[in-house]
PDB file of C-alpha atoms in Angstrom:
ATOM      1  CA  UNK A1452      85.668 111.816 136.408  1.00  0.00           C
ATOM      2  CA  UNK A1453      88.465 109.949 138.137  1.00  0.00           C
ATOM      3  CA  UNK A1454      91.937 108.996 136.954  1.00  0.00           C
ATOM      4  CA  UNK A1455      92.171 107.435 133.513  1.00  0.00           C
ATOM      5  CA  UNK A1456      94.731 104.720 132.817  1.00  0.00           C
ATOM      6  CA  UNK A1457      95.970 104.383 129.223  1.00  0.00           C
ATOM      7  CA  UNK A1458      97.665 101.187 128.132  1.00  0.00           C
ATOM      8  CA  UNK A1459      99.600 100.763 124.944  1.00  0.00           C
ATOM      9  CA  UNK A1460      97.137  98.656 122.971  1.00  0.00           C
ATOM     10  CA  UNK A1461      97.759  99.789 119.411  1.00  0.00           C
ATOM     11  CA  UNK A1462     100.656 100.804 117.203  1.00  0.00           C
ATOM     12  CA  UNK A1463      99.843 104.487 117.395  1.00  0.00           C
ATOM     13  CA  UNK A1464      99.578 106.940 114.525  1.00  0.00           C
ATOM     14  CA  UNK A1465     101.945 108.855 112.279  1.00  0.00           C
ATOM     15  CA  UNK A1466     102.153 112.516 113.208  1.00  0.00           C
ATOM     16  CA  UNK A1467     102.122 115.052 110.402  1.00  0.00           C
ATOM     17  CA  UNK A1468     105.547 116.186 111.655  1.00  0.00           C
ATOM     18  CA  UNK A1469     106.897 112.624 111.343  1.00  0.00           C
ATOM     19  CA  UNK A1470     107.413 109.721 113.731  1.00  0.00           C
ATOM     20  CA  UNK A1471     104.950 107.319 115.309  1.00  0.00           C
ATOM     21  CA  UNK A1472     103.025 108.613 118.307  1.00  0.00           C
ATOM     22  CA  UNK A1473     101.687 106.147 120.872  1.00  0.00           C
ATOM     23  CA  UNK A1474      98.203 107.211 121.950  1.00  0.00           C
ATOM     24  CA  UNK A1475      98.661 109.333 125.026  1.00  0.00           C
ATOM     25  CA  UNK A1476      96.921 111.799 127.259  1.00  0.00           C
ATOM     26  CA  UNK A1477      94.966 114.311 125.164  1.00  0.00           C
ATOM     27  CA  UNK A1478      91.557 115.905 124.756  1.00  0.00           C
ATOM     28  CA  UNK A1479      90.647 113.085 122.385  1.00  0.00           C
ATOM     29  CA  UNK A1480      91.706 110.191 124.624  1.00  0.00           C
ATOM     30  CA  UNK A1481      90.794 111.362 128.126  1.00  0.00           C
ATOM     31  CA  UNK A1482      89.202 114.786 127.814  1.00  0.00           C
ATOM     32  CA  UNK A1483      92.334 116.705 128.887  1.00  0.00           C
ATOM     33  CA  UNK A1484      91.796 120.460 129.024  1.00  0.00           C
ATOM     34  CA  UNK A1485      95.348 121.854 129.032  1.00  0.00           C
ATOM     35  CA  UNK A1486      97.967 119.266 128.137  1.00  0.00           C
ATOM     36  CA  UNK A1487      98.962 116.496 125.801  1.00  0.00           C
ATOM     37  CA  UNK A1488     101.486 113.761 126.653  1.00  0.00           C
ATOM     38  CA  UNK A1489     102.771 111.188 124.167  1.00  0.00           C
ATOM     39  CA  UNK A1490     105.566 108.739 123.525  1.00  0.00           C
ATOM     40  CA  UNK A1491     107.122 109.400 120.117  1.00  0.00           C
ATOM     41  CA  UNK A1492     109.171 106.831 118.192  1.00  0.00           C
ATOM     42  CA  UNK A1493     111.426 108.196 115.436  1.00  0.00           C
ATOM     43  CA  UNK A1494     113.175 105.821 113.012  1.00  0.00           C
ATOM     44  CA  UNK A1495     116.950 105.801 112.537  1.00  0.00           C
ATOM     45  CA  UNK A1496     118.446 107.859 109.706  1.00  0.00           C
ATOM     46  CA  UNK A1497     115.427 110.125 109.366  1.00  0.00           C
ATOM     47  CA  UNK A1498     114.357 113.735 109.627  1.00  0.00           C
ATOM     48  CA  UNK A1499     111.028 114.905 110.929  1.00  0.00           C
ATOM     49  CA  UNK A1500     109.140 117.630 109.127  1.00  0.00           C
ATOM     50  CA  UNK A1501     110.132 121.165 110.157  1.00  0.00           C
ATOM     51  CA  UNK A1502     107.241 122.404 112.270  1.00  0.00           C
ATOM     52  CA  UNK A1503     106.087 124.561 115.144  1.00  0.00           C
ATOM     53  CA  UNK A1504     103.305 124.372 117.681  1.00  0.00           C
ATOM     54  CA  UNK A1505     101.236 127.533 117.294  1.00  0.00           C
ATOM     55  CA  UNK A1506     100.706 129.149 120.681  1.00  0.00           C
ATOM     56  CA  UNK A1507     101.855 126.104 122.667  1.00  0.00           C
ATOM     57  CA  UNK A1508     104.983 125.152 124.605  1.00  0.00           C
ATOM     58  CA  UNK A1509     106.510 121.669 124.466  1.00  0.00           C
ATOM     59  CA  UNK A1510     108.806 119.696 126.730  1.00  0.00           C
ATOM     60  CA  UNK A1511     110.732 116.656 125.509  1.00  0.00           C
ATOM     61  CA  UNK A1512     112.454 113.923 127.528  1.00  0.00           C
ATOM     62  CA  UNK A1513     114.842 111.664 125.604  1.00  0.00           C
ATOM     63  CA  UNK A1514     114.313 108.043 126.632  1.00  0.00           C
ATOM     64  CA  UNK A1515     116.655 106.418 124.105  1.00  0.00           C
ATOM     65  CA  UNK A1516     118.666 107.285 121.016  1.00  0.00           C
ATOM     66  CA  UNK A1517     121.187 110.079 120.548  1.00  0.00           C
ATOM     67  CA  UNK A1518     120.017 112.538 117.884  1.00  0.00           C
ATOM     68  CA  UNK A1519     119.904 116.217 116.980  1.00  0.00           C
ATOM     69  CA  UNK A1520     117.222 118.842 117.305  1.00  0.00           C
ATOM     70  CA  UNK A1521     117.391 121.564 114.677  1.00  0.00           C
ATOM     71  CA  UNK A1522     115.628 124.725 115.837  1.00  0.00           C
ATOM     72  CA  UNK A1523     115.226 128.444 115.302  1.00  0.00           C
ATOM     73  CA  UNK A1524     113.685 130.519 112.537  1.00  0.00           C
ATOM     74  CA  UNK A1525     115.938 128.981 109.867  1.00  0.00           C
ATOM     75  CA  UNK A1526     116.635 125.702 111.744  1.00  0.00           C
ATOM     76  CA  UNK A1527     120.315 126.702 111.918  1.00  0.00           C
ATOM     77  CA  UNK A1528     120.651 125.955 115.647  1.00  0.00           C
ATOM     78  CA  UNK A1529     121.701 122.331 116.037  1.00  0.00           C
ATOM     79  CA  UNK A1530     121.982 120.583 119.391  1.00  0.00           C
ATOM     80  CA  UNK A1531     122.795 116.951 120.147  1.00  0.00           C
ATOM     81  CA  UNK A1532     120.416 115.201 122.511  1.00  0.00           C
ATOM     82  CA  UNK A1533     121.229 112.088 124.514  1.00  0.00           C
ATOM     83  CA  UNK A1534     119.137 109.770 126.683  1.00  0.00           C
ATOM     84  CA  UNK A1535     118.212 111.576 129.888  1.00  0.00           C
ATOM     85  CA  UNK A1536     118.267 115.047 128.295  1.00  0.00           C
ATOM     86  CA  UNK A1537     115.249 117.337 128.534  1.00  0.00           C
ATOM     87  CA  UNK A1538     114.364 120.066 126.047  1.00  0.00           C
ATOM     88  CA  UNK A1539     112.047 123.048 126.390  1.00  0.00           C
ATOM     89  CA  UNK A1540     110.572 124.263 123.081  1.00  0.00           C
ATOM     90  CA  UNK A1541     108.920 127.688 123.355  1.00  0.00           C
ATOM     91  CA  UNK A1542     105.597 128.300 121.633  1.00  0.00           C
ATOM     92  CA  UNK A1543     105.922 129.050 117.906  1.00  0.00           C
ATOM     93  CA  UNK A1544     109.573 127.881 117.767  1.00  0.00           C
ATOM     94  CA  UNK A1545     110.416 126.044 114.511  1.00  0.00           C
ATOM     95  CA  UNK A1546     112.124 122.726 115.193  1.00  0.00           C
ATOM     96  CA  UNK A1547     112.639 119.204 113.874  1.00  0.00           C
ATOM     97  CA  UNK A1548     114.405 116.025 115.019  1.00  0.00           C
ATOM     98  CA  UNK A1549     117.221 114.509 112.972  1.00  0.00           C
ATOM     99  CA  UNK A1550     118.247 110.954 113.825  1.00  0.00           C
ATOM    100  CA  UNK A1551     121.433 109.045 113.120  1.00  0.00           C
ATOM    101  CA  UNK A1552     122.217 105.354 113.264  1.00  0.00           C
ATOM    102  CA  UNK A1553     119.804 104.509 116.060  1.00  0.00           C
ATOM    103  CA  UNK A1554     116.048 104.907 116.487  1.00  0.00           C
ATOM    104  CA  UNK A1555     114.871 107.446 119.032  1.00  0.00           C
ATOM    105  CA  UNK A1556     112.165 107.317 121.687  1.00  0.00           C
ATOM    106  CA  UNK A1557     111.084 110.496 123.469  1.00  0.00           C
ATOM    107  CA  UNK A1558     108.272 111.558 125.770  1.00  0.00           C
ATOM    108  CA  UNK A1559     106.618 114.776 124.585  1.00  0.00           C
ATOM    109  CA  UNK A1560     104.399 117.033 126.686  1.00  0.00           C
ATOM    110  CA  UNK A1561     102.623 120.019 125.162  1.00  0.00           C
ATOM    111  CA  UNK A1562     100.274 122.668 126.498  1.00  0.00           C
ATOM    112  CA  UNK A1563      97.847 121.918 123.630  1.00  0.00           C
ATOM    113  CA  UNK A1564      95.418 119.189 124.716  1.00  0.00           C
ATOM    114  CA  UNK A1565      94.635 118.324 121.082  1.00  0.00           C
ATOM    115  CA  UNK A1566      96.879 115.709 119.527  1.00  0.00           C
ATOM    116  CA  UNK A1567      97.801 117.416 116.251  1.00  0.00           C
ATOM    117  CA  UNK A1568      95.812 120.651 116.147  1.00  0.00           C
ATOM    118  CA  UNK A1569      98.628 123.120 116.914  1.00  0.00           C
ATOM    119  CA  UNK A1570     101.184 121.401 114.647  1.00  0.00           C
ATOM    120  CA  UNK A1571     101.991 123.673 111.716  1.00  0.00           C
ATOM    121  CA  UNK A1572     104.385 122.390 109.061  1.00  0.00           C
ATOM    122  CA  UNK A1573     106.958 124.828 107.732  1.00  0.00           C
ATOM    123  CA  UNK A1574     107.425 124.934 103.982  1.00  0.00           C
ATOM    124  CA  UNK A1575     109.643 124.547 102.099  1.00  0.00           C
ATOM    125  CA  UNK A1576     111.507 121.819 103.915  1.00  0.00           C
ATOM    126  CA  UNK A1577     115.151 122.520 104.780  1.00  0.00           C
ATOM    127  CA  UNK A1578     117.372 120.505 102.359  1.00  0.00           C
TER     128      UNK A1578
END
């Protein structure tokens, strides 16, 4: 198989952790074996679902929209992210995005080639 070009032709899907994911590189879309790459759109004034990616690392690049990432076992670590920032999320690390007055667009890469398989929601949700 040669290179596969994906073009944004649909509105994407809602991830179980929140936000709208544009179809990207994954096992489902192109037969990827070891990675997943998506563009994620998160609405203003929202919180994603607290979650982790079981056994898989993630990398995030902030395209637009200042926001926070809450992370750690009790989500008590809070860091502000700005356009141009990159974030490494270790495997099994609880995290969630929290947006303010502007919508956020990020590029997410994960070592799980399946779109939503390694996403595990954490319950109960942090108030």
